[in-house]
Short mmCIF file of C-alpha atoms in Angstrom, two decimals:
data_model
loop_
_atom_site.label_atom_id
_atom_site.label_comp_id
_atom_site.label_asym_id
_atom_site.label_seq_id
_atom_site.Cartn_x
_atom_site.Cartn_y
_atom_site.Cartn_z
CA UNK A 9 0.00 0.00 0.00
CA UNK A 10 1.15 3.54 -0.77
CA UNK A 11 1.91 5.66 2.16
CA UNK A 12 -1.66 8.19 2.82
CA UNK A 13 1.22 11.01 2.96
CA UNK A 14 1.88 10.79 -1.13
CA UNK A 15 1.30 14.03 -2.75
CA UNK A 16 0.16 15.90 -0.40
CA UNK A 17 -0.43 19.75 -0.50
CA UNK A 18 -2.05 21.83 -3.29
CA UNK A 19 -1.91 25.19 -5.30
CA UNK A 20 -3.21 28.80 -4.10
CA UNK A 21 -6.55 30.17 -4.38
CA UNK A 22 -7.93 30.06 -7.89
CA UNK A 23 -7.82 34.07 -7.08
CA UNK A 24 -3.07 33.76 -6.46
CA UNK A 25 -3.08 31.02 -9.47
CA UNK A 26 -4.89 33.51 -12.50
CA UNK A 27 -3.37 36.38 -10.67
CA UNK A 28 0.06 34.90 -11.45
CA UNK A 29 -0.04 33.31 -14.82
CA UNK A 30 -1.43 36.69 -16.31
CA UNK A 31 1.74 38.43 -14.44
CA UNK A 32 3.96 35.89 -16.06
CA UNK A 33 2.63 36.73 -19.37
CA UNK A 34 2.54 40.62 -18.72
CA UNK A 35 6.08 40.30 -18.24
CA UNK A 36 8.10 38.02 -20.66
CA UNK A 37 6.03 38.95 -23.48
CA UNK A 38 8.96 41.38 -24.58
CA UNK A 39 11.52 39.19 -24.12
CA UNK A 40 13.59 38.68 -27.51
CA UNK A 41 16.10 36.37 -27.18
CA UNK A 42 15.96 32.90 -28.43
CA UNK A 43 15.21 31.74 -32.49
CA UNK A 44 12.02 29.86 -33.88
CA UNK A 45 13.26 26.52 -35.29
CA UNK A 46 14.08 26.54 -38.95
CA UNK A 47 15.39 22.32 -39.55
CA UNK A 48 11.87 21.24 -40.07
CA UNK A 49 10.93 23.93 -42.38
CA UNK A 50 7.19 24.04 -41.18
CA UNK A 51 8.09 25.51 -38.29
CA UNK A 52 9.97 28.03 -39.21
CA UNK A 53 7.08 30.03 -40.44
CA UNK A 54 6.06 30.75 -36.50
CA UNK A 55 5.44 33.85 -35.14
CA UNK A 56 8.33 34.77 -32.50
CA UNK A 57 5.66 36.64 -30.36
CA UNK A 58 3.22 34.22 -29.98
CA UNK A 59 2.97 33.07 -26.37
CA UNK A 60 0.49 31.41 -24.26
CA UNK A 61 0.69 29.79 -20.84
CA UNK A 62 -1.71 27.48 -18.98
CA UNK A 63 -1.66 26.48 -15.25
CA UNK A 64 -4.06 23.22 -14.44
CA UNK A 65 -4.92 21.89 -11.17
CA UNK A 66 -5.04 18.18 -10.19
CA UNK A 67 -9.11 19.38 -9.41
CA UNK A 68 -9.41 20.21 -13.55
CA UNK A 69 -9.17 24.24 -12.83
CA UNK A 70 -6.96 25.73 -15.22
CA UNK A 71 -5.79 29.79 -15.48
CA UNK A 72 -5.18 30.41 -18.92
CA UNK A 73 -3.07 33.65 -20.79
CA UNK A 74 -2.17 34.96 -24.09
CA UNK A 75 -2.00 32.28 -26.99
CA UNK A 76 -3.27 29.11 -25.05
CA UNK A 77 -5.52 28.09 -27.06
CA UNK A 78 -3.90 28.79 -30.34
CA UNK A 79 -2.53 24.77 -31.76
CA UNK A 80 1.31 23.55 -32.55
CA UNK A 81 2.81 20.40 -33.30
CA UNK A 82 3.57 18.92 -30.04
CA UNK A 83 6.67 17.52 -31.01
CA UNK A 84 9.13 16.46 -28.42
CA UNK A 85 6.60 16.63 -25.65
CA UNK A 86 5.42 13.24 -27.10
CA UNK A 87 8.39 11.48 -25.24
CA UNK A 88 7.25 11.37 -21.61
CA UNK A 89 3.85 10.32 -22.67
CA UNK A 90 4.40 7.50 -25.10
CA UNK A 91 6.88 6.28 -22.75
CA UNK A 92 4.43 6.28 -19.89
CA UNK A 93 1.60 4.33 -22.14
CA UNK A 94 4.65 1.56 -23.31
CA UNK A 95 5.49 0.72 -19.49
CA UNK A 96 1.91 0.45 -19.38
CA UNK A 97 1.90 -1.99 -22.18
CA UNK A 98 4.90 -4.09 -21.36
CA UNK A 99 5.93 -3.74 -17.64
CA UNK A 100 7.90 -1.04 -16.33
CA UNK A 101 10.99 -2.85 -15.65
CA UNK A 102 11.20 -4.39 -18.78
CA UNK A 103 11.01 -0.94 -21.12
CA UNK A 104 13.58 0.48 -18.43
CA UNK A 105 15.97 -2.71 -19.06
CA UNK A 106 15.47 -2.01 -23.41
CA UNK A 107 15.64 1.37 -22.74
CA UNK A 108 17.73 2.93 -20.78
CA UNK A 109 16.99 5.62 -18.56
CA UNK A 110 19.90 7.95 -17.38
CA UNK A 111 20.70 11.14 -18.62
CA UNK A 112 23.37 11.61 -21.55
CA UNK A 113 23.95 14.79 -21.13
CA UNK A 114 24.17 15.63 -24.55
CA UNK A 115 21.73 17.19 -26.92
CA UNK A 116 18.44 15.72 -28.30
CA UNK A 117 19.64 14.54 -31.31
CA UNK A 118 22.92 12.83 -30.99
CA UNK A 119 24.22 9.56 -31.73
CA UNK A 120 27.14 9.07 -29.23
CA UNK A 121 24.92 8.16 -26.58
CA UNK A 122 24.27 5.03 -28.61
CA UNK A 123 27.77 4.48 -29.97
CA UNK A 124 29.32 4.80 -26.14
CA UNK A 125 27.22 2.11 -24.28
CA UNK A 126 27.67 -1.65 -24.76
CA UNK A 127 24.41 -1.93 -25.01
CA UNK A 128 23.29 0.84 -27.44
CA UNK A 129 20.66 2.45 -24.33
CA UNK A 130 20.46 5.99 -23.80
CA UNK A 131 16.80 7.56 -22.28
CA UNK A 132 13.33 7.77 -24.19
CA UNK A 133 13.46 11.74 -23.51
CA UNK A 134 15.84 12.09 -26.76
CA UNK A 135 15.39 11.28 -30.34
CA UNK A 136 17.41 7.97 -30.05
CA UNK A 137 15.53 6.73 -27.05
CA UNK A 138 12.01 7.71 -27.99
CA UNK A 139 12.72 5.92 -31.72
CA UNK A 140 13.37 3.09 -29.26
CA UNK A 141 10.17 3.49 -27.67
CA UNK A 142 8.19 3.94 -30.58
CA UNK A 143 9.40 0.70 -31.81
CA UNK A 144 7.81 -1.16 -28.57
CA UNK A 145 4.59 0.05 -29.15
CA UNK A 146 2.19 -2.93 -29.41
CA UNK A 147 0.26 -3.79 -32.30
CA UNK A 148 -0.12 -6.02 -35.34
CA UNK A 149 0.87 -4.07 -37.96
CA UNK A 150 2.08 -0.17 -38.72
CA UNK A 151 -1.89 1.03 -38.49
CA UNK A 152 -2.63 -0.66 -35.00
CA UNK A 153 0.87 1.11 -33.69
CA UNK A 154 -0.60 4.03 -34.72
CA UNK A 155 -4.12 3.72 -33.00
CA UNK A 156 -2.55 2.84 -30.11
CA UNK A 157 -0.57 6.17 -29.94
CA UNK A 158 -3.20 8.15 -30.97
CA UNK A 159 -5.82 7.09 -28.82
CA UNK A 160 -2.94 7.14 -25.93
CA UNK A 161 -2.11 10.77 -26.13
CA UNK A 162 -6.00 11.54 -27.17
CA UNK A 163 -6.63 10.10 -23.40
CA UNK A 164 -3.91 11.89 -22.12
CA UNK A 165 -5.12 15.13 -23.36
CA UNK A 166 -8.99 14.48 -22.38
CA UNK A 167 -9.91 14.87 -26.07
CA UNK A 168 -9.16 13.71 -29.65
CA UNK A 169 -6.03 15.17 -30.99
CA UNK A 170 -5.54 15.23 -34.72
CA UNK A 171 -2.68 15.06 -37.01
CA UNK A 172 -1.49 18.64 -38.59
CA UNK A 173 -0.49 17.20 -42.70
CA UNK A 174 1.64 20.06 -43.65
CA UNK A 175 3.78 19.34 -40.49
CA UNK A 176 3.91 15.38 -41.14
CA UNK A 177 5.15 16.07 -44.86
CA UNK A 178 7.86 18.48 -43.71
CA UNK A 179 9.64 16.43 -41.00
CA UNK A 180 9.25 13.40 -43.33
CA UNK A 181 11.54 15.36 -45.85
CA UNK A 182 13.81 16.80 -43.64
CA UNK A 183 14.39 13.55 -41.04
CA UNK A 184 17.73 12.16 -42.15
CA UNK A 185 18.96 12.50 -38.90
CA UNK A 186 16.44 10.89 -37.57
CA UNK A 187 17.20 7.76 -39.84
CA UNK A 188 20.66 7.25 -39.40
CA UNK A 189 19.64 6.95 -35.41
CA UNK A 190 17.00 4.50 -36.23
CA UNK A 191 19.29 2.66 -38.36
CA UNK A 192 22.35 2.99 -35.59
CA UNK A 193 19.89 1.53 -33.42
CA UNK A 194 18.88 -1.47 -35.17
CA UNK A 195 22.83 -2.34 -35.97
CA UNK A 196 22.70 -2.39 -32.44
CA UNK A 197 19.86 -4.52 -31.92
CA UNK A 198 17.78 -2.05 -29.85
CA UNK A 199 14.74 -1.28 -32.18
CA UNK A 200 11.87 -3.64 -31.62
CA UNK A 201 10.16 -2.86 -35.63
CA UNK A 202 11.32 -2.11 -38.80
CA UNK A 203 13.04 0.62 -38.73
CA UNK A 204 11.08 2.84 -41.50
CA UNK A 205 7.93 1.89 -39.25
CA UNK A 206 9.21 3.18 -35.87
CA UNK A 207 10.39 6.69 -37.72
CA UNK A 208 7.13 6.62 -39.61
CA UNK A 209 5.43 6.67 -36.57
CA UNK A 210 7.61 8.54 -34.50
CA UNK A 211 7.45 11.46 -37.25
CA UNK A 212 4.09 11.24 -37.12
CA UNK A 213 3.55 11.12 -33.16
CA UNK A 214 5.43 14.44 -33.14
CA UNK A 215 3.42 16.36 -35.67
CA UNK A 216 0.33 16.08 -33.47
CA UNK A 217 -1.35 19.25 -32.80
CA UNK A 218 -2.12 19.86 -28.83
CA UNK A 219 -2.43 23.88 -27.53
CA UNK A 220 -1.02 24.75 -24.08
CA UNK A 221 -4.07 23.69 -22.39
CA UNK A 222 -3.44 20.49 -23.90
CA UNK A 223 -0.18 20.10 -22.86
CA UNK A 224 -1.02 21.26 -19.27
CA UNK A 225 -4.14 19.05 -18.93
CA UNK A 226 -2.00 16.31 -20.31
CA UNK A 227 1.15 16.99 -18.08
CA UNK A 228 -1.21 17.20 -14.91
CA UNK A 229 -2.75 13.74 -15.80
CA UNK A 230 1.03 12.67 -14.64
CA UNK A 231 0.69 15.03 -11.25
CA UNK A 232 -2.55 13.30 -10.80
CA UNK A 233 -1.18 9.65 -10.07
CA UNK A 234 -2.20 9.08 -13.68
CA UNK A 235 -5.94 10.72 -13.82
CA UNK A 236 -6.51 12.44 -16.48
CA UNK A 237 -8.27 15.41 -14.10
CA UNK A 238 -11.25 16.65 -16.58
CA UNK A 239 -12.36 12.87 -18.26
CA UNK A 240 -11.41 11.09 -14.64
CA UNK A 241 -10.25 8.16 -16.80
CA UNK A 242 -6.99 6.45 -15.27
CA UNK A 243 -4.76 6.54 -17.92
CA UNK A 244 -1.80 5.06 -16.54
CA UNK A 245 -1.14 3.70 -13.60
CA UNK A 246 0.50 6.13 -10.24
CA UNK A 247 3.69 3.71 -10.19
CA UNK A 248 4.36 4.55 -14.32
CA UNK A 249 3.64 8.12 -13.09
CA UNK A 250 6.81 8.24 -11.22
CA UNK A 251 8.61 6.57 -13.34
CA UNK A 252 8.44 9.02 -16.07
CA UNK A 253 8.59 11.93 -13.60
CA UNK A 254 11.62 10.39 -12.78
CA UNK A 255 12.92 10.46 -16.19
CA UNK A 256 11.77 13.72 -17.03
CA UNK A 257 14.02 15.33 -13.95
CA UNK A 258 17.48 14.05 -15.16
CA UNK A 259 16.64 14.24 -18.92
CA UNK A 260 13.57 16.77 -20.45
CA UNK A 261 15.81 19.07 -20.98
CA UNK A 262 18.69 17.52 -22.69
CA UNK A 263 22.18 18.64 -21.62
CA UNK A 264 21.31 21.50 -19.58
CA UNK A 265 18.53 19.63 -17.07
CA UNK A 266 20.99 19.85 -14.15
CA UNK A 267 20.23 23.99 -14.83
CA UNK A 268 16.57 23.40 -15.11
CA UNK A 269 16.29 21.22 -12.13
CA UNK A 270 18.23 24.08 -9.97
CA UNK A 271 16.82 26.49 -11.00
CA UNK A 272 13.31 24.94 -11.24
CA UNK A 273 12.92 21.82 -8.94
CA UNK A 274 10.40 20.25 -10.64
CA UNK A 275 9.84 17.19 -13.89
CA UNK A 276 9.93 18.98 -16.92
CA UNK A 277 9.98 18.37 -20.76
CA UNK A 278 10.65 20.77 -23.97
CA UNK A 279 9.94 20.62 -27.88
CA UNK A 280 11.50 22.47 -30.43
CA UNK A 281 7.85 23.92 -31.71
CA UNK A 282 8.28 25.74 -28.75
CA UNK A 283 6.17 24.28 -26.10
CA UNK A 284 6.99 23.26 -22.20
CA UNK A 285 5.74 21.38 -19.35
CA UNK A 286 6.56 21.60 -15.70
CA UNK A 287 5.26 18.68 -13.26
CA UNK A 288 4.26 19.63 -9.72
CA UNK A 289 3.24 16.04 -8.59
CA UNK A 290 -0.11 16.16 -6.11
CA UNK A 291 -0.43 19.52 -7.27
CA UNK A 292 -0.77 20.68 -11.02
CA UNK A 293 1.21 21.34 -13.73
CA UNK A 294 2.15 24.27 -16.04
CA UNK A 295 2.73 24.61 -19.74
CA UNK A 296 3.45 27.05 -22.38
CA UNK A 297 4.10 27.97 -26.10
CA UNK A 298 6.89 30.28 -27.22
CA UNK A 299 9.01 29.44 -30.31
CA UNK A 300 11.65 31.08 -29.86
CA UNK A 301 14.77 28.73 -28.40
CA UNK A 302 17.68 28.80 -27.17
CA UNK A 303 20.80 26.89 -28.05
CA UNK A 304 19.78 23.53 -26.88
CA UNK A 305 16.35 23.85 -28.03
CA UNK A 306 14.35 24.76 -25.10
CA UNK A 307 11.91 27.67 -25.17
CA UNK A 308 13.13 31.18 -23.82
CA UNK A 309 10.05 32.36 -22.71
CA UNK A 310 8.94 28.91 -21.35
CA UNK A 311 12.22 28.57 -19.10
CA UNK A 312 11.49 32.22 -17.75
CA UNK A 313 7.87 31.37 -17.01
CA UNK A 314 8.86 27.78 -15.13
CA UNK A 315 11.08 29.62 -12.76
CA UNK A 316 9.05 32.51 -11.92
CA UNK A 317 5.52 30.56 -11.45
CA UNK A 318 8.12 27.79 -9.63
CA UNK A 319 8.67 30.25 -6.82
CA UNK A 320 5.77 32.34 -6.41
CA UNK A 321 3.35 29.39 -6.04
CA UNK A 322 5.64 27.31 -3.75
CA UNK A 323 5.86 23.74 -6.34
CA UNK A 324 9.82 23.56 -6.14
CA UNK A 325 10.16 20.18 -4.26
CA UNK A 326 13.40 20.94 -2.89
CA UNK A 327 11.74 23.69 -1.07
CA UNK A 328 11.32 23.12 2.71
CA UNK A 329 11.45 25.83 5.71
CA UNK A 330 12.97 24.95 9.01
CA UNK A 331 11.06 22.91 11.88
CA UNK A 332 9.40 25.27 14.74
CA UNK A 333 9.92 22.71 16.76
CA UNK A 334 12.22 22.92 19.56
#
């Protein structure tokens, strides 16, 4: 039995919570720095100003400002939640063991992390290990691997989420990175389908469109012990919850999530459309949407946001104040 102590706590008054979020937004709005990703060409076309940011409570509230409703290809953000549904699907130990789950500490898209290891393993939070994952996903053929994600991250998300074309057809021309991994991973016997499949599918699983309320109703399903707070459906179960979490802290932000989790204290995850989540477990979770990144591919705005809501609503789990006690 779990301990009755798990998750305990919650967020401020609905009042503190919109309060705060439209503050956040009020003032990084003018921030500059950072680039909109040009690689995959369809996302290049973004608007550097557009930025929205969504707050949702493990009770379904959510406090909502600027662009949070506008949709992006979720990209990236994928990773913690198709892992989550495949150690639903096969055991948590096992996609851990085929996996791999410590940080590389390298960025998103590199191959040594597969070249260095024995065993080819690196972390399903970066393009090599979510390929990996991709290529567990259960099903008979390419079209039942692709229910199976859809419907996972539709439940996730609390509705359906649909596939943006023009997106799709851009990464598919522009992936060659992408394929050497897949095929550096099956000379290393650590991709479970054909390789074409798993990038196929992995391609498509990126080009998803979700908005910011999305992305925070869907991160707060894994603050939630797996309860997806608006549907009520149990999605996954608590224990896969931390797993991911776990995950998430040493690796959602490539090379420099030793920064974010000092700075932050708190699961998080990027994609290079520009989105973010932040995980405050028992409590809520945040996301946002600003293209523009910085040099490891993490949103400027995004990272700003995180740390400022982090420490005016009290989520950094490191925090603690001294005992009154005598």
């Amino acid at each position: 039995m779990p301990s009755p102590w798990i998750s305990t706590g919650h967020l401020p008054t609905p009042e503190v919570v919109g309060h705060l979020v439209e503050e956040a937004h009020a003032h990084f709005a003018s921030v500059e720095e950072g680039n909109v990703a040009t690689y995959i060409p369809a996302l290049a076309a973004a608007s550097p100003r557009s930025f929205g940011i969504c707050v949702a409570a493990t009770s379904g509230a959510s406090f909502n400002a600027g662009d949070w409703a506008v949709p992006f290809s979720i990209q990236s953000l994928s990773k913690p939640f198709l892992f989550a549904l495949v150690c639903e699907a096969i055991g948590e130990q096992l996609a851990r063991d085929a996996l791999g789950v410590n940080s590389t500490g390298l960025p998103f898209n590199s191959v040594l992390a597969v070249e260095r290891t024995v065993e080819g393993l690196s972390n399903p939070m970066v393009n090599a290990g979510a390929i990996a994952t991709t290529s567990l996903v259960p099903g008979d053929d390419a079209a039942a691997q692709w229910r199976f994600i859809e419907d996972g991250l539709s439940r996730f998300a609390g509705r359906r989420l649909t596939l943006d074309a023009e997106v799709y057809q851009s990464e598919r021309a522009t992936n060659c990175s992408n394929k050497g991994i897949a095929s550096l991973l099956s000379a290393h016997q650590q991709l479970w389908s054909d390789p074409a499949t798993a990038i196929d599918l992995y391609t498509r699983q990126c080009s998803l469109l979700v908005t910011a309320q999305d992305l925070a109703l869907m991160a707060c399903t894994l603050a939630n012990g797996g309860r997806q707070p608006l549907s009520g459906e149990q999605v996954i179960a608590p224990l896969i919850c931390r797993r991911v979490l776990a995950v998430m802290v040493t690796a959602g932000l490539y090379e420099t999530s030793g920064d974010w989790l000092y700075q932050i204290g708190l699961p998080g995850k990027s994609g290079v459309s520009g989105g973010m989540i932040t995980v405050a477990p028992g409590k809520g979770a945040l996301a946002t949407w600003s293209p523009p990144l910085d040099e490891a591919g993490n949103s400027v705005r995004g990272q700003l946001t995180a740390h400022f809501l982090s420490e005016r609503l009290g989520l950094n789990l490191f925090d603690s104040l001294p005992s009154s006690a005598s």
